[in-house]
Amino acid sequence: MHDDHWEGRRVLVTGAEGFIGSALVDALVDRGARVRALCHYKPYGEAGNLAPYLDDPRVEVLAGDVRDPFLVDQAVAGTDTVFHLAALIGIPYSYVAPESYVQTNVVGSHNVVAACRRHGARMVHTSTSETYGSALRVPMDESHPAQPQSPYSASKIAADAMVLSYHAAFGTPVAVCRPFNTYGPRQSARAVIPAVLEQLAAGSDVIRLGSTTPTRDFTYVTDTVEGFLAIGASDAAIGRTCNLGTGSEVSIGALAEMLVAVSGRRARVVVDDARLRPEASEVDRLLSDNSLVRSLTGWAPQVTLEDGLARTWAWLRDRPASRRYQV
């Protein structure tokens, strides 16, 4: 990928106020892109992670909803590349309100890819390692079977298929980016790393977790963003699905111990039954094979887990408690 690839390009980022989306906006602005940032409309008018750009001519902040095809069409018009990150995330809520996941994730993604087809834009669609379910073999490459173990993962499997169908049927230039567990500053407090750090920052000496035995492949947010940019700049990635992960795994229990160490606090980890997921729904093991994206784009993760956790703790520790994390 050439550093000047994004200079002067008009780029749409959906889900732009989110954890990864806002970091992607930062990186695109740094590389000279003109960014249109589609954010979920909120009647209470909070800019959140995009507040620094409200008066910045390099970024056009647009409020809306990917479920509205007319608004999506307007957002895509005139852009060269679309990074589609807007999604309803969070596995637990998908048990409660599965239809809303179908509407936002499947219908919303269809609206975006259909608009990209009409306007001739390239689309980088965001998938998730949750589409794989629990590992049947490791490391998990892109041919690992999809296993819809939650309504959330099912909606993302369907969205991926819809987007890729537009490449097969219409030649729409799409690529699917499949991050494993991304972490870092700005992540929602629902996720495991900020949930533990919040408890430590509050001075708790007992860290409450759901199951401690599952393993995950954690990627620091700047590495994930570089992966998106590499895939977006790569003609070889069109029509492909690319894992973004580090290729190393850690159990949630071991991760919690690392977080305690990073924080310099004293605390013990206990399992909280209220945080456990339905047994058949818990994904026990995720471990990426990232060799495809390496071979297509040259991307490789740069930030070790220890370093990334230290950066995340430093960011959280220095912020007022009320502003640390969006929830």
Tab-separated table of C-alpha atoms in Angstrom:
chain	number	residue	atom	x	y	z
A	1	MET	CA	0.000	0.000	0.000
A	2	HIS	CA	1.307	3.426	-0.924
A	3	ASP	CA	1.041	6.116	1.750
A	4	ASP	CA	-0.281	8.523	-0.858
A	5	HIS	CA	-3.118	6.218	-1.970
A	6	TRP	CA	-5.693	8.143	0.079
A	7	GLU	CA	-4.475	11.654	-0.734
A	8	GLY	CA	-7.411	13.644	-2.112
A	9	ARG	CA	-9.790	10.681	-2.282
A	10	ARG	CA	-13.404	11.106	-1.244
A	11	VAL	CA	-14.154	8.375	1.270
A	12	LEU	CA	-17.351	7.449	3.132
A	13	VAL	CA	-17.085	5.784	6.541
A	14	THR	CA	-20.352	4.402	7.966
A	15	GLY	CA	-20.455	3.850	11.718
A	16	ALA	CA	-17.896	6.640	11.811
A	17	GLU	CA	-18.486	7.690	15.419
A	18	GLY	CA	-17.823	4.183	16.712
A	19	PHE	CA	-14.696	2.732	18.267
A	20	ILE	CA	-13.011	1.456	15.085
A	21	GLY	CA	-14.836	3.861	12.758
A	22	SER	CA	-13.551	6.994	14.502
A	23	ALA	CA	-9.985	5.634	14.527
A	24	LEU	CA	-10.351	4.954	10.789
A	25	VAL	CA	-11.549	8.534	10.221
A	26	ASP	CA	-8.446	9.786	12.082
A	27	ALA	CA	-6.152	7.675	9.890
A	28	LEU	CA	-7.840	8.722	6.633
A	29	VAL	CA	-7.647	12.425	7.557
A	30	ASP	CA	-3.957	11.977	8.416
A	31	ARG	CA	-3.403	10.538	4.928
A	32	GLY	CA	-5.113	13.436	3.163
A	33	ALA	CA	-8.511	11.916	2.364
A	34	ARG	CA	-11.732	13.933	2.289
A	35	VAL	CA	-14.018	11.991	4.610
A	36	ARG	CA	-17.787	11.826	4.799
A	37	ALA	CA	-18.610	10.377	8.206
A	38	LEU	CA	-22.045	8.757	8.500
A	39	CYS	CA	-23.123	8.562	12.132
A	40	HIS	CA	-26.239	7.083	13.643
A	41	TYR	CA	-28.744	9.881	14.156
A	42	LYS	CA	-29.247	10.744	17.834
A	43	PRO	CA	-31.985	13.164	18.865
A	44	TYR	CA	-29.815	14.394	21.746
A	45	GLY	CA	-27.122	15.620	19.337
A	46	GLU	CA	-23.966	14.211	20.884
A	47	ALA	CA	-20.906	14.190	18.602
A	48	GLY	CA	-18.881	11.756	20.731
A	49	ASN	CA	-15.668	10.549	19.103
A	50	LEU	CA	-16.113	12.865	16.101
A	51	ALA	CA	-16.419	16.075	18.141
A	52	PRO	CA	-12.942	17.272	17.029
A	53	TYR	CA	-14.098	17.268	13.400
A	54	LEU	CA	-17.331	19.241	13.679
A	55	ASP	CA	-15.644	22.404	12.337
A	56	ASP	CA	-13.002	20.650	10.230
A	57	PRO	CA	-13.430	21.089	6.446
A	58	ARG	CA	-11.721	17.739	5.826
A	59	VAL	CA	-14.625	15.841	7.400
A	60	GLU	CA	-18.329	16.078	6.587
A	61	VAL	CA	-20.306	14.639	9.502
A	62	LEU	CA	-23.640	13.283	8.301
A	63	ALA	CA	-26.316	11.946	10.677
A	64	GLY	CA	-28.571	9.143	9.518
A	65	ASP	CA	-29.294	5.424	9.592
A	66	VAL	CA	-28.095	2.725	7.193
A	67	ARG	CA	-31.605	1.234	7.246
A	68	ASP	CA	-32.753	4.193	5.110
A	69	PRO	CA	-31.815	3.441	1.475
A	70	PHE	CA	-32.419	6.993	0.284
A	71	LEU	CA	-30.076	8.509	2.845
A	72	VAL	CA	-27.470	5.818	2.155
A	73	ASP	CA	-27.648	6.582	-1.568
A	74	GLN	CA	-26.960	10.267	-0.878
A	75	ALA	CA	-24.080	9.372	1.446
A	76	VAL	CA	-22.377	7.119	-1.127
A	77	ALA	CA	-22.851	9.526	-4.076
A	78	GLY	CA	-19.591	11.187	-5.094
A	79	THR	CA	-17.315	8.925	-3.066
A	80	ASP	CA	-14.532	6.702	-4.328
A	81	THR	CA	-14.326	4.173	-1.483
A	82	VAL	CA	-16.868	3.206	1.189
A	83	PHE	CA	-15.775	1.655	4.481
A	84	HIS	CA	-18.947	0.111	5.895
A	85	LEU	CA	-18.601	-0.300	9.662
A	86	ALA	CA	-22.132	0.646	10.767
A	87	ALA	CA	-23.714	-2.312	12.561
A	88	LEU	CA	-25.716	-3.240	15.583
A	89	ILE	CA	-23.086	-4.968	17.708
A	90	GLY	CA	-23.088	-6.786	21.006
A	91	ILE	CA	-23.990	-10.445	21.295
A	92	PRO	CA	-26.177	-10.379	24.458
A	93	TYR	CA	-28.704	-7.872	23.046
A	94	SER	CA	-29.111	-10.022	19.925
A	95	TYR	CA	-30.854	-12.647	22.070
A	96	VAL	CA	-33.353	-10.006	23.157
A	97	ALA	CA	-33.984	-8.162	19.882
A	98	PRO	CA	-32.823	-10.323	16.945
A	99	GLU	CA	-35.018	-8.607	14.338
A	100	SER	CA	-33.219	-5.307	14.898
A	101	TYR	CA	-29.942	-7.047	13.975
A	102	VAL	CA	-31.463	-8.278	10.714
A	103	GLN	CA	-32.664	-4.763	9.859
A	104	THR	CA	-29.434	-2.906	10.632
A	105	ASN	CA	-26.848	-5.512	9.687
A	106	VAL	CA	-28.432	-7.325	6.730
A	107	VAL	CA	-30.790	-4.730	5.232
A	108	GLY	CA	-28.390	-1.895	6.088
A	109	SER	CA	-25.460	-3.642	4.390
A	110	HIS	CA	-27.614	-4.336	1.340
A	111	ASN	CA	-28.497	-0.639	1.134
A	112	VAL	CA	-24.802	0.251	1.186
A	113	VAL	CA	-23.651	-2.272	-1.423
A	114	ALA	CA	-26.580	-1.431	-3.721
A	115	ALA	CA	-25.620	2.249	-3.537
A	116	CYS	CA	-21.968	1.365	-4.253
A	117	ARG	CA	-23.112	-0.524	-7.338
A	118	ARG	CA	-25.143	2.467	-8.576
A	119	HIS	CA	-22.394	5.009	-7.938
A	120	GLY	CA	-19.343	2.946	-8.901
A	121	ALA	CA	-17.734	3.079	-5.471
A	122	ARG	CA	-15.440	0.440	-3.999
A	123	MET	CA	-16.768	-1.077	-0.754
A	124	VAL	CA	-14.856	-2.489	2.191
A	125	HIS	CA	-17.409	-4.341	4.295
A	126	THR	CA	-16.805	-5.147	7.961
A	127	SER	CA	-17.363	-8.716	9.079
A	128	THR	CA	-16.420	-10.279	12.424
A	129	SER	CA	-14.625	-13.365	13.688
A	130	GLU	CA	-17.912	-14.245	15.430
A	131	THR	CA	-19.124	-15.550	12.043
A	132	TYR	CA	-16.842	-18.567	12.543
A	133	GLY	CA	-18.290	-19.605	15.908
A	134	SER	CA	-16.068	-21.785	18.093
A	135	ALA	CA	-12.946	-22.990	16.315
A	136	LEU	CA	-13.338	-26.362	14.584
A	137	ARG	CA	-9.645	-26.108	13.666
A	138	VAL	CA	-6.913	-23.592	14.440
A	139	PRO	CA	-5.619	-21.311	13.238
A	140	MET	CA	-8.855	-20.254	11.528
A	141	ASP	CA	-8.475	-19.240	7.886
A	142	GLU	CA	-11.167	-17.703	5.692
A	143	SER	CA	-12.423	-21.135	4.572
A	144	HIS	CA	-13.357	-22.093	8.155
A	145	PRO	CA	-17.106	-22.898	8.182
A	146	ALA	CA	-19.524	-20.221	9.310
A	147	GLN	CA	-21.408	-21.166	12.483
A	148	PRO	CA	-24.289	-18.889	13.511
A	149	GLN	CA	-24.052	-19.358	17.272
A	150	SER	CA	-25.935	-16.128	18.068
A	151	PRO	CA	-28.452	-13.983	16.177
A	152	TYR	CA	-25.700	-11.352	15.981
A	153	SER	CA	-23.285	-13.703	14.215
A	154	ALA	CA	-26.078	-14.929	11.926
A	155	SER	CA	-26.844	-11.358	10.863
A	156	LYS	CA	-23.180	-10.757	10.046
A	157	ILE	CA	-22.900	-14.021	8.066
A	158	ALA	CA	-25.946	-12.935	6.044
A	159	ALA	CA	-24.544	-9.429	5.514
A	160	ASP	CA	-21.207	-10.817	4.285
A	161	ALA	CA	-23.012	-13.100	1.823
A	162	MET	CA	-25.207	-10.286	0.523
A	163	VAL	CA	-22.233	-8.001	-0.112
A	164	LEU	CA	-20.155	-10.708	-1.805
A	165	SER	CA	-23.122	-11.638	-4.000
A	166	TYR	CA	-22.912	-8.166	-5.565
A	167	HIS	CA	-19.357	-8.885	-6.635
A	168	ALA	CA	-20.342	-12.236	-8.152
A	169	ALA	CA	-23.556	-10.998	-9.783
A	170	PHE	CA	-22.715	-7.437	-10.805
A	171	GLY	CA	-18.942	-7.091	-10.560
A	172	THR	CA	-19.260	-4.518	-7.759
A	173	PRO	CA	-15.764	-4.029	-6.296
A	174	VAL	CA	-16.220	-5.234	-2.721
A	175	ALA	CA	-13.846	-6.694	-0.160
A	176	VAL	CA	-14.762	-8.164	3.217
A	177	CYS	CA	-12.580	-7.285	6.192
A	178	ARG	CA	-12.973	-9.759	9.084
A	179	PRO	CA	-11.380	-8.402	12.268
A	180	PHE	CA	-10.825	-10.633	15.247
A	181	ASN	CA	-11.299	-8.997	18.654
A	182	THR	CA	-10.185	-5.379	18.347
A	183	TYR	CA	-9.397	-3.386	21.512
A	184	GLY	CA	-7.977	-0.043	22.517
A	185	PRO	CA	-8.992	3.513	23.437
A	186	ARG	CA	-12.677	4.442	22.866
A	187	GLN	CA	-13.963	0.866	22.979
A	188	SER	CA	-17.420	0.380	24.509
A	189	ALA	CA	-17.397	-0.565	28.182
A	190	ARG	CA	-19.468	-3.647	27.296
A	191	ALA	CA	-16.336	-5.306	25.862
A	192	VAL	CA	-14.159	-7.433	28.128
A	193	ILE	CA	-10.941	-5.352	28.212
A	194	PRO	CA	-12.583	-1.998	29.077
A	195	ALA	CA	-14.980	-3.791	31.445
A	196	VAL	CA	-12.025	-5.100	33.457
A	197	LEU	CA	-10.085	-1.825	33.264
A	198	GLU	CA	-13.122	0.143	34.434
A	199	GLN	CA	-13.378	-2.111	37.498
A	200	LEU	CA	-9.671	-1.625	38.196
A	201	ALA	CA	-9.846	2.143	37.676
A	202	ALA	CA	-12.722	2.281	40.151
A	203	GLY	CA	-10.469	0.621	42.746
A	204	SER	CA	-12.240	-2.742	42.817
A	205	ASP	CA	-10.223	-5.582	44.347
A	206	VAL	CA	-12.516	-8.220	42.796
A	207	ILE	CA	-12.790	-8.447	38.998
A	208	ARG	CA	-16.085	-9.999	37.917
A	209	LEU	CA	-16.147	-11.837	34.586
A	210	GLY	CA	-18.283	-14.292	32.678
A	211	SER	CA	-16.509	-17.477	31.604
A	212	THR	CA	-12.711	-17.200	31.962
A	213	THR	CA	-11.785	-20.202	29.786
A	214	PRO	CA	-12.616	-18.978	26.230
A	215	THR	CA	-9.645	-17.765	24.194
A	216	ARG	CA	-9.569	-14.790	21.838
A	217	ASP	CA	-7.180	-13.250	19.327
A	218	PHE	CA	-6.908	-9.572	20.319
A	219	THR	CA	-5.784	-6.932	17.790
A	220	TYR	CA	-4.921	-3.371	18.801
A	221	VAL	CA	-7.132	-0.802	17.102
A	222	THR	CA	-4.367	0.914	15.097
A	223	ASP	CA	-3.417	-2.448	13.577
A	224	THR	CA	-7.052	-3.129	12.667
A	225	VAL	CA	-7.339	0.310	11.043
A	226	GLU	CA	-4.147	-0.262	9.030
A	227	GLY	CA	-5.689	-3.532	7.860
A	228	PHE	CA	-8.826	-1.738	6.645
A	229	LEU	CA	-6.695	0.779	4.745
A	230	ALA	CA	-4.526	-1.953	3.215
A	231	ILE	CA	-7.577	-3.903	2.027
A	232	GLY	CA	-9.212	-0.724	0.709
A	233	ALA	CA	-6.121	0.081	-1.372
A	234	SER	CA	-5.618	-3.440	-2.731
A	235	ASP	CA	-7.079	-4.516	-6.084
A	236	ALA	CA	-6.061	-8.079	-5.191
A	237	ALA	CA	-8.460	-8.045	-2.213
A	238	ILE	CA	-11.558	-7.383	-4.346
A	239	GLY	CA	-14.015	-10.255	-4.066
A	240	ARG	CA	-12.082	-11.712	-1.125
A	241	THR	CA	-12.631	-12.031	2.602
A	242	CYS	CA	-9.574	-11.219	4.725
A	243	ASN	CA	-8.998	-12.035	8.391
A	244	LEU	CA	-7.394	-9.330	10.515
A	245	GLY	CA	-5.910	-10.924	13.601
A	246	THR	CA	-2.561	-11.423	15.288
A	247	GLY	CA	-2.383	-15.208	15.091
A	248	SER	CA	-1.981	-15.591	18.848
A	249	GLU	CA	-4.610	-16.376	21.462
A	250	VAL	CA	-5.093	-15.681	25.161
A	251	SER	CA	-7.725	-16.953	27.585
A	252	ILE	CA	-10.052	-14.412	29.160
A	253	GLY	CA	-8.752	-15.427	32.597
A	254	ALA	CA	-5.110	-14.908	31.595
A	255	LEU	CA	-6.072	-11.619	29.922
A	256	ALA	CA	-7.657	-10.396	33.168
A	257	GLU	CA	-4.459	-11.232	35.067
A	258	MET	CA	-2.437	-9.249	32.477
A	259	LEU	CA	-4.788	-6.289	32.925
A	260	VAL	CA	-4.392	-6.397	36.702
A	261	ALA	CA	-0.603	-6.401	36.216
A	262	VAL	CA	-0.691	-3.530	33.701
A	263	SER	CA	-2.790	-1.429	36.054
A	264	GLY	CA	-0.455	-1.971	38.993
A	265	ARG	CA	-3.502	-2.653	41.175
A	266	ARG	CA	-4.173	-5.647	43.416
A	267	ALA	CA	-7.276	-7.621	42.516
A	268	ARG	CA	-8.524	-11.193	42.108
A	269	VAL	CA	-10.722	-12.561	39.326
A	270	VAL	CA	-14.056	-14.249	40.062
A	271	VAL	CA	-16.697	-15.712	37.736
A	272	ASP	CA	-20.024	-13.881	37.883
A	273	ASP	CA	-22.873	-16.238	36.904
A	274	ALA	CA	-24.954	-13.282	35.699
A	275	ARG	CA	-22.355	-12.640	32.983
A	276	LEU	CA	-22.388	-16.172	31.545
A	277	ARG	CA	-23.853	-16.762	28.073
A	278	PRO	CA	-26.132	-19.620	26.986
A	279	GLU	CA	-23.882	-22.694	26.839
A	280	ALA	CA	-24.295	-23.543	23.128
A	281	SER	CA	-23.858	-19.887	22.252
A	282	GLU	CA	-20.497	-19.209	23.919
A	283	VAL	CA	-17.657	-19.136	21.417
A	284	ASP	CA	-14.889	-21.095	23.135
A	285	ARG	CA	-11.915	-20.394	20.931
A	286	LEU	CA	-10.924	-17.852	18.267
A	287	LEU	CA	-7.471	-17.811	16.673
A	288	SER	CA	-6.842	-16.187	13.299
A	289	ASP	CA	-4.794	-17.226	10.323
A	290	ASN	CA	-3.861	-13.874	8.766
A	291	SER	CA	-1.671	-15.254	5.963
A	292	LEU	CA	-4.117	-14.249	3.186
A	293	VAL	CA	-4.142	-10.539	4.017
A	294	ARG	CA	-0.362	-10.638	4.497
A	295	SER	CA	0.102	-12.127	1.024
A	296	LEU	CA	-2.412	-9.798	-0.697
A	297	THR	CA	-1.465	-6.506	0.971
A	298	GLY	CA	1.655	-6.924	3.113
A	299	TRP	CA	-0.306	-5.999	6.264
A	300	ALA	CA	0.974	-7.376	9.552
A	301	PRO	CA	0.120	-6.436	13.147
A	302	GLN	CA	2.691	-4.205	14.834
A	303	VAL	CA	1.469	-3.821	18.439
A	304	THR	CA	2.006	-6.613	20.980
A	305	LEU	CA	-0.776	-7.459	23.421
A	306	GLU	CA	1.312	-6.249	26.371
A	307	ASP	CA	2.028	-2.915	24.684
A	308	GLY	CA	-1.575	-2.477	23.519
A	309	LEU	CA	-2.986	-3.181	26.986
A	310	ALA	CA	-0.545	-0.694	28.517
A	311	ARG	CA	-1.595	1.974	25.985
A	312	THR	CA	-5.274	1.294	26.666
A	313	TRP	CA	-4.796	1.535	30.444
A	314	ALA	CA	-2.820	4.782	30.088
A	315	TRP	CA	-5.596	6.277	27.965
A	316	LEU	CA	-8.344	5.265	30.381
A	317	ARG	CA	-6.455	6.252	33.526
A	318	ASP	CA	-5.951	9.803	32.252
A	319	ARG	CA	-9.618	10.469	31.466
A	320	PRO	CA	-12.409	11.566	33.806
A	321	ALA	CA	-14.541	8.573	34.751
A	322	SER	CA	-17.679	9.964	33.136
A	323	ARG	CA	-15.932	10.287	29.739
A	324	ARG	CA	-13.839	7.152	29.568
A	325	TYR	CA	-16.091	4.936	27.506
A	326	GLN	CA	-19.247	5.163	25.493
A	327	VAL	CA	-21.727	2.539	26.632
